[in-house]
Short mmCIF file of C-alpha atoms in Angstrom, two decimals:
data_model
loop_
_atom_site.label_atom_id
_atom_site.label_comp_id
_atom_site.label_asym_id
_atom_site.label_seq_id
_atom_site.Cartn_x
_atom_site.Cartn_y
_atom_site.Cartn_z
CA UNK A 16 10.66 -26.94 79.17
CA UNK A 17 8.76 -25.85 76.05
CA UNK A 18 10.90 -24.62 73.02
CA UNK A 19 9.01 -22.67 70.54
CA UNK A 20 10.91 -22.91 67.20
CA UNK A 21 9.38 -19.94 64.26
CA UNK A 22 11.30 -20.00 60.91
CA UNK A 23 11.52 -17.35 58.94
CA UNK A 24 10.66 -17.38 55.41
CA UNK A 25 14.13 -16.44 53.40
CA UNK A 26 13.45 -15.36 49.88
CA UNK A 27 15.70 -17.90 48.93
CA UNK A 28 12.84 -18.96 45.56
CA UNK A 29 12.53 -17.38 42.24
CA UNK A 30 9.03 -17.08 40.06
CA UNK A 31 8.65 -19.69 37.98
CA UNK A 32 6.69 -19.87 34.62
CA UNK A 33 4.77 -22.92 33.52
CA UNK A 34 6.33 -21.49 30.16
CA UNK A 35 8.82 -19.51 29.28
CA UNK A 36 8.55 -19.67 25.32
CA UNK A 37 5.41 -18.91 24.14
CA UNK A 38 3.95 -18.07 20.18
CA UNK A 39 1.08 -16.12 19.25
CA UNK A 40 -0.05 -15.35 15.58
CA UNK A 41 -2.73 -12.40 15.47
CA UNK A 42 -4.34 -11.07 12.75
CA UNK A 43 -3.33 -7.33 11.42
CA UNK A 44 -7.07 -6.34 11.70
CA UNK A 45 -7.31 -7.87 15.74
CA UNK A 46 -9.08 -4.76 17.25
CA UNK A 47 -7.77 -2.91 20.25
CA UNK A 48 -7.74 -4.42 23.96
CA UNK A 49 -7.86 -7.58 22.36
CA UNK A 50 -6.18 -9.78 24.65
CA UNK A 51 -3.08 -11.82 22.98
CA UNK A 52 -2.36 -13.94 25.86
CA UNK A 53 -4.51 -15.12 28.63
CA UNK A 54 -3.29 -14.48 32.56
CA UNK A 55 -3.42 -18.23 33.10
CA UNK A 56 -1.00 -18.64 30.31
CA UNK A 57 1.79 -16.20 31.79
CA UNK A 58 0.90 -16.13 35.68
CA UNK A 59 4.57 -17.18 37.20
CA UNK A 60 4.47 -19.04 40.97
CA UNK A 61 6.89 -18.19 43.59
CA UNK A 62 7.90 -21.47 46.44
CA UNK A 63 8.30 -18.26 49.10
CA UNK A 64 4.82 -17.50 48.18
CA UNK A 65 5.65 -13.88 47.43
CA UNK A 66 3.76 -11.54 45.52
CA UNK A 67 4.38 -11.58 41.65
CA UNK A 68 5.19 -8.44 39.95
CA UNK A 69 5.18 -8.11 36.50
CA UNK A 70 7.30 -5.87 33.09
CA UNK A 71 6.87 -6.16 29.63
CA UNK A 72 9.75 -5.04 27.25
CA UNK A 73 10.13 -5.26 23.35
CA UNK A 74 13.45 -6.65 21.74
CA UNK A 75 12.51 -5.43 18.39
CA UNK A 76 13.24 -1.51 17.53
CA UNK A 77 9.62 0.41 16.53
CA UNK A 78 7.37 -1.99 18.09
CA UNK A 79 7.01 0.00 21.26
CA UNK A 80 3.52 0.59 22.47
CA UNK A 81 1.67 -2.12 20.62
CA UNK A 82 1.34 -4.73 23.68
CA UNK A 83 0.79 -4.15 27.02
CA UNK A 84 0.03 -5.92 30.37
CA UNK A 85 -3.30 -5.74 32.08
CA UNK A 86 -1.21 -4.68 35.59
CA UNK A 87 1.47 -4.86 37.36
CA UNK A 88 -0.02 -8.11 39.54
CA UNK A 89 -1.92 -9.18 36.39
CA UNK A 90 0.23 -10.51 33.27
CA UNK A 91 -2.42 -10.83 31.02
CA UNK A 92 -1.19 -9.16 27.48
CA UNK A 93 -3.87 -7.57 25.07
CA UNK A 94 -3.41 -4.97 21.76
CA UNK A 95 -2.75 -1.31 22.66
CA UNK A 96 -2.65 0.14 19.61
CA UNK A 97 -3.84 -0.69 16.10
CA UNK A 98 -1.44 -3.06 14.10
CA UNK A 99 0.14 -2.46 10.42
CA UNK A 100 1.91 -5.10 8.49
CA UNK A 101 3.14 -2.96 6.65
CA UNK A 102 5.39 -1.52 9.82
CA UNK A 103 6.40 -4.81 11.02
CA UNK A 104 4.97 -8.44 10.61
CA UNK A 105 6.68 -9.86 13.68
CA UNK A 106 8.24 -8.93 17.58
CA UNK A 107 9.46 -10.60 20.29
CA UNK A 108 8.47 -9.30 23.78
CA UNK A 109 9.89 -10.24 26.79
CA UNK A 110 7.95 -10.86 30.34
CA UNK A 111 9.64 -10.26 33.96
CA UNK A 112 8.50 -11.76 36.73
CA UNK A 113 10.02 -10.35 40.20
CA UNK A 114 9.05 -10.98 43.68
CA UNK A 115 9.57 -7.99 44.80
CA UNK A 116 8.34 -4.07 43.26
CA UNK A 117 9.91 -2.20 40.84
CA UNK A 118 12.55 0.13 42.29
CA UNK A 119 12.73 -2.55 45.80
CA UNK A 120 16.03 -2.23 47.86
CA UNK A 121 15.59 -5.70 48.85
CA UNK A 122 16.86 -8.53 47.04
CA UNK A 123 15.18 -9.58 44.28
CA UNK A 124 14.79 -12.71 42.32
CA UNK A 125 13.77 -12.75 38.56
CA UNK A 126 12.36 -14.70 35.74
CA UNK A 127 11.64 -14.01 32.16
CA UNK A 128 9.65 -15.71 29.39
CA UNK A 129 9.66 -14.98 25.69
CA UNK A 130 6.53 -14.42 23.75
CA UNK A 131 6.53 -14.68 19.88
CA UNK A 132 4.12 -12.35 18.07
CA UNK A 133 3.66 -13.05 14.54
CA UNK A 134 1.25 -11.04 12.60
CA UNK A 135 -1.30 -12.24 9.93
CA UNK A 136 -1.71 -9.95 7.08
CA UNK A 137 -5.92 -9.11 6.61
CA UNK A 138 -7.73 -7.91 3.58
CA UNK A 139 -7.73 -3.93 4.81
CA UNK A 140 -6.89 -2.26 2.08
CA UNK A 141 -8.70 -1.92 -1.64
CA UNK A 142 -7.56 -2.32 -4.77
CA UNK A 143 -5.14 -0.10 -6.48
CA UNK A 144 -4.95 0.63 -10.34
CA UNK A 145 -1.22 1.13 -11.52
CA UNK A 146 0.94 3.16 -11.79
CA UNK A 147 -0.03 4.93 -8.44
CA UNK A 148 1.42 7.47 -6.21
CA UNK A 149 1.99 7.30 -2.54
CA UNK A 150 0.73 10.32 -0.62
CA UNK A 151 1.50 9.18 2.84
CA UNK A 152 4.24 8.25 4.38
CA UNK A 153 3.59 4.82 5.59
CA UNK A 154 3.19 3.84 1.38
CA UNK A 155 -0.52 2.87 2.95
CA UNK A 156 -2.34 4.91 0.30
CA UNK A 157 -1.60 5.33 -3.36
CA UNK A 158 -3.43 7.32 -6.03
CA UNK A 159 -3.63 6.19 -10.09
CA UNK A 160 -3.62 8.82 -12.46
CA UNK A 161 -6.57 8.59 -15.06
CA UNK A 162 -5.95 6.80 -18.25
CA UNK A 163 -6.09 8.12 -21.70
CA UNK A 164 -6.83 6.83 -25.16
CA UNK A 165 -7.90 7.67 -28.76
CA UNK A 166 -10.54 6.60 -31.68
CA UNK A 167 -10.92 7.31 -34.80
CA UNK A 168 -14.95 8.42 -35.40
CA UNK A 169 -17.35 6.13 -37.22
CA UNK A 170 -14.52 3.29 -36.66
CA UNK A 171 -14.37 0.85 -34.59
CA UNK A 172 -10.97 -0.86 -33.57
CA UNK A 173 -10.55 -4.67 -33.56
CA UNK A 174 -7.76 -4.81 -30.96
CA UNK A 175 -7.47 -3.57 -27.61
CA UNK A 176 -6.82 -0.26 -26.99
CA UNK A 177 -3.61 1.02 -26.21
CA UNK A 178 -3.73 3.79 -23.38
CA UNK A 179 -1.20 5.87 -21.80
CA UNK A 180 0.27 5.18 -19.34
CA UNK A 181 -0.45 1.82 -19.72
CA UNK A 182 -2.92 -0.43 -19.90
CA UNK A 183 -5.71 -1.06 -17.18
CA UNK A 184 -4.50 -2.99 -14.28
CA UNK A 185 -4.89 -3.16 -10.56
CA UNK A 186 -3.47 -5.65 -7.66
CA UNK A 187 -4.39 -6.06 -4.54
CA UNK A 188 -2.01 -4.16 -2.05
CA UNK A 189 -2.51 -6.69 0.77
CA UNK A 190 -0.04 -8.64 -1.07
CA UNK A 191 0.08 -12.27 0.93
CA UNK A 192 -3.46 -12.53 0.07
CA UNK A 193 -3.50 -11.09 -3.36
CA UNK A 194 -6.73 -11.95 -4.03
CA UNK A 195 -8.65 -12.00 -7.56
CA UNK A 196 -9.85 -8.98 -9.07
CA UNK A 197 -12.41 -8.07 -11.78
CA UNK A 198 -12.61 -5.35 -13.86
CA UNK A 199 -16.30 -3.28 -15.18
CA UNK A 200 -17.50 -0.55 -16.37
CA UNK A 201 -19.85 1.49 -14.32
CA UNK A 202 -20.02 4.82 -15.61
CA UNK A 203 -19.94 7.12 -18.78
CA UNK A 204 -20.58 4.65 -21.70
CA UNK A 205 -24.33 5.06 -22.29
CA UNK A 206 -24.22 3.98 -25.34
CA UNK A 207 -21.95 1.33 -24.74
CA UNK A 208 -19.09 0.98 -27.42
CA UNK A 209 -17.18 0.30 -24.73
CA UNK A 210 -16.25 -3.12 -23.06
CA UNK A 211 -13.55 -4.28 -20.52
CA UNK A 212 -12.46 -7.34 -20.04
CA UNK A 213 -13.11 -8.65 -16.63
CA UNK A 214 -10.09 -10.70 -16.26
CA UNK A 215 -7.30 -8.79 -17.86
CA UNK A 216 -8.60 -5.64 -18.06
CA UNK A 217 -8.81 -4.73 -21.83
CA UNK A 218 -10.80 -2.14 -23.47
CA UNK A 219 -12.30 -2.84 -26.58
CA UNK A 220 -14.99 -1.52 -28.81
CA UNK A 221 -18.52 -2.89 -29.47
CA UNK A 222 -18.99 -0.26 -32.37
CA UNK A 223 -17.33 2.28 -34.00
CA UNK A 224 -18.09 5.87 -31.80
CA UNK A 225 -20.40 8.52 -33.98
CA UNK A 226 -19.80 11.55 -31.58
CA UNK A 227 -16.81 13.57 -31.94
CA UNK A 228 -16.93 14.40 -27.75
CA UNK A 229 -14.65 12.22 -25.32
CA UNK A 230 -15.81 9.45 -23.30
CA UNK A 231 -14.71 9.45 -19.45
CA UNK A 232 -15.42 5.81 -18.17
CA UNK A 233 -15.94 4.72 -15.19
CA UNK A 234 -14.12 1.61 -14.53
CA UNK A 235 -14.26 -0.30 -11.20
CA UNK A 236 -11.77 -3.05 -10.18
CA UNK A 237 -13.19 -5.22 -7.38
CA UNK A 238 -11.87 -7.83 -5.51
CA UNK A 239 -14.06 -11.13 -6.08
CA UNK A 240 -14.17 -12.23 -2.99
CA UNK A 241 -15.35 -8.95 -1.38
CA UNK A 242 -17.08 -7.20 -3.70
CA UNK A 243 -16.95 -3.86 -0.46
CA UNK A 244 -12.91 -4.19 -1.69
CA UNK A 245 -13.11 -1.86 -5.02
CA UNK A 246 -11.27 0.91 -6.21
CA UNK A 247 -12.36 3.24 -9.32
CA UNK A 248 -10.09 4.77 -12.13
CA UNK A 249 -11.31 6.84 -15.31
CA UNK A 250 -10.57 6.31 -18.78
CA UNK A 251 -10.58 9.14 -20.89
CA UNK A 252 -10.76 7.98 -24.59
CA UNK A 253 -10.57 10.77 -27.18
CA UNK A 254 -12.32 10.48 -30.50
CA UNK A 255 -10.50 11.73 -33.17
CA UNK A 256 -10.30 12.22 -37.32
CA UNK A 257 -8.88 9.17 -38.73
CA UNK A 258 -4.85 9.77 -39.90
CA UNK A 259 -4.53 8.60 -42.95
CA UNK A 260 -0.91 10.13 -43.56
CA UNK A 261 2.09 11.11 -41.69
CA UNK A 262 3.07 14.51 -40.99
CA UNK A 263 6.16 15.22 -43.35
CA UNK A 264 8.82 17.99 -43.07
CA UNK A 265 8.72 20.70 -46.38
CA UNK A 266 12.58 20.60 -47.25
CA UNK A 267 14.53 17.89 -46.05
CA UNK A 268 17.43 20.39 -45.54
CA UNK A 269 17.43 24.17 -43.86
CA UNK A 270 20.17 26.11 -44.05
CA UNK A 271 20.49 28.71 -41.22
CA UNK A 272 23.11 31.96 -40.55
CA UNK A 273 23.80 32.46 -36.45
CA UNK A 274 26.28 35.33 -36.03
CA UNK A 275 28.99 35.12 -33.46
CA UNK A 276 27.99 36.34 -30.30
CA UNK A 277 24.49 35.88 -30.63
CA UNK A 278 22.77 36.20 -27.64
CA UNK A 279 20.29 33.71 -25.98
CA UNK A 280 16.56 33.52 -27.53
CA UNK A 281 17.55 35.42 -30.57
CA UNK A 282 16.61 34.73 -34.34
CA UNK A 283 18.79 32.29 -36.74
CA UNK A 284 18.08 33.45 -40.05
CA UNK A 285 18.04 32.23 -43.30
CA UNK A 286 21.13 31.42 -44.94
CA UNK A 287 21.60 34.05 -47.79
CA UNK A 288 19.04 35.89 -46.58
CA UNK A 289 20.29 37.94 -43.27
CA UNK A 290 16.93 39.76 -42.71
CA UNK A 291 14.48 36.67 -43.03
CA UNK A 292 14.84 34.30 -39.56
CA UNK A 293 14.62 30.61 -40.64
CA UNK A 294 11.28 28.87 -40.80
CA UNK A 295 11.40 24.85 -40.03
CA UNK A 296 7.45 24.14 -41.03
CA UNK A 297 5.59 20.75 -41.59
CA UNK A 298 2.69 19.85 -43.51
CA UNK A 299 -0.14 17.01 -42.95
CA UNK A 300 -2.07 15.54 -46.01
CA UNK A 301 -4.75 14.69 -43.54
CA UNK A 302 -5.36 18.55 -43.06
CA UNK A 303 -4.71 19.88 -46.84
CA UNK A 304 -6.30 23.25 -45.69
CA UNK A 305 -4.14 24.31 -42.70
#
């Protein structure tokens, strides 16, 4: 008598990574469906010989939508969508690995591995001149007002120039790299009185200025090592009469009459003299005829 003995397979086996802790560190400018981690890296086994289905979660809040898998069957896990330090420098995602679909009434055996995603801040963004302003709301952009100064005419100054509202200065905003920056002057100083330091950023004078106009400079800060990473700011330096004298106040004492009740925007006049309002005036010995 022949016995034929077939044994079923019982999914009795769970998937099995070769790891289940993995790190990655990828660079903020890695371009899209770039792949992260490689199928062969991630690919779980199963003793039943099942078919592997795969899910990839986040564990870190707004880092949603960033990594993906290649497929349900196919682990692989490449960039979705374009990275910002700025938003987050790190995540954690977490891989499932079933043998049996999403959504399957039969019984279903698990396993997970971890990947670590650390990201590498790149050189994206160009200088910026301070102070600056952020117009967006990710604090990715941020606009410098222009700078202002003075000179006397047909004088030249020995020391740097003090401008408002502050003096010339830019970083660079990818700060982990914070690379070296240069300062020049590319525009609006034909004649050039002008000069700027190229390390710190001073202004100084070569000569005295002999035209009464304004000068609007041009000054470019650029990053040394990439000299396509440069921002530009103007300088607007004035050219005034030289003060010689102070502006000083006529009397050093008014008297004034306000009347009870007096109502808002209304004259104080002259004590003694109810009919003339009071006068507070100042005089400049630099401008004898005004």
């Amino acid at each position: 008598l022949q016995i034929v003995v077939t044994i079923l397979n019982e999914n009795d086996n769970s998937p099995v990574f070769k790891q289940t802790n993995l790190t990655r560190v990828v660079p903020e400018d890695t371009a899209v469906n770039t792949t992260i981690v490689a199928q062969e890296d991630l690919s779980a086994s199963d003793a039943d010989l099942d078919t592997i289905y795969y899910e990839l979660t986040t564990t870190v809040p707004d880092t949603d939508g960033y990594f993906a898998i290649k497929g349900v069957n196919n682990p692989e896990i490449y960039l979705q969508k374009a990275l910002d330090y700025e938003k987050f420098n790190s995540t954690a995602l977490v891989l499932y690995a079933m043998d049996r679909p999403v959504g399957s009434t039969e019984t279903t055996n698990t396993a997970t591995a971890t990947i670590n995603i650390f990201i590498e801040q790149a050189d994206t963004r160009p200088p910026w001149f301070l102070p600056c302003t952020f117009i967006n709301m990710d604090r990715s952009i941020c606009i410098s007002s222009p700078y202002t100064g003075r000179v006397n005419i047909s004088e030249k100054a020995t020391e740097p120039l003090i401008l408002e509202p502050g003096p010339i200065y830019a970083i660079d905003p990818d700060y982990t790299l914070n690379e070296k920056i240069v300062y020049s002057i590319v525009g609006g100083d034909a004649d050039k009185v002008f000069s700027v330091d190229a390390d710190t950023g001073n202004l100084t004078m070569n000569k005295a200025a002999t035209s009464p106009g304004p000068y609007l400079l041009q000054v470019m800060a650029t990053q040394v090592n990439n000299i396509q990473k440069y921002s530009l700011a103007t300088v607007e330096i004035k050219v005034v009469n030289k003060s010689d004298y102070a502006p000083y106040f006529e009397s050093r004492i008014y008297n004034g009459t306000a009347f009870a009740g007096l109502a808002p925007r209304r004259f104080v006049f002259q004590a003694g003299d109810p009919s003339s309002p009071l006068m507070i005036t100042a005089v400049d010995d630099d401008f004898p005829n005004v």
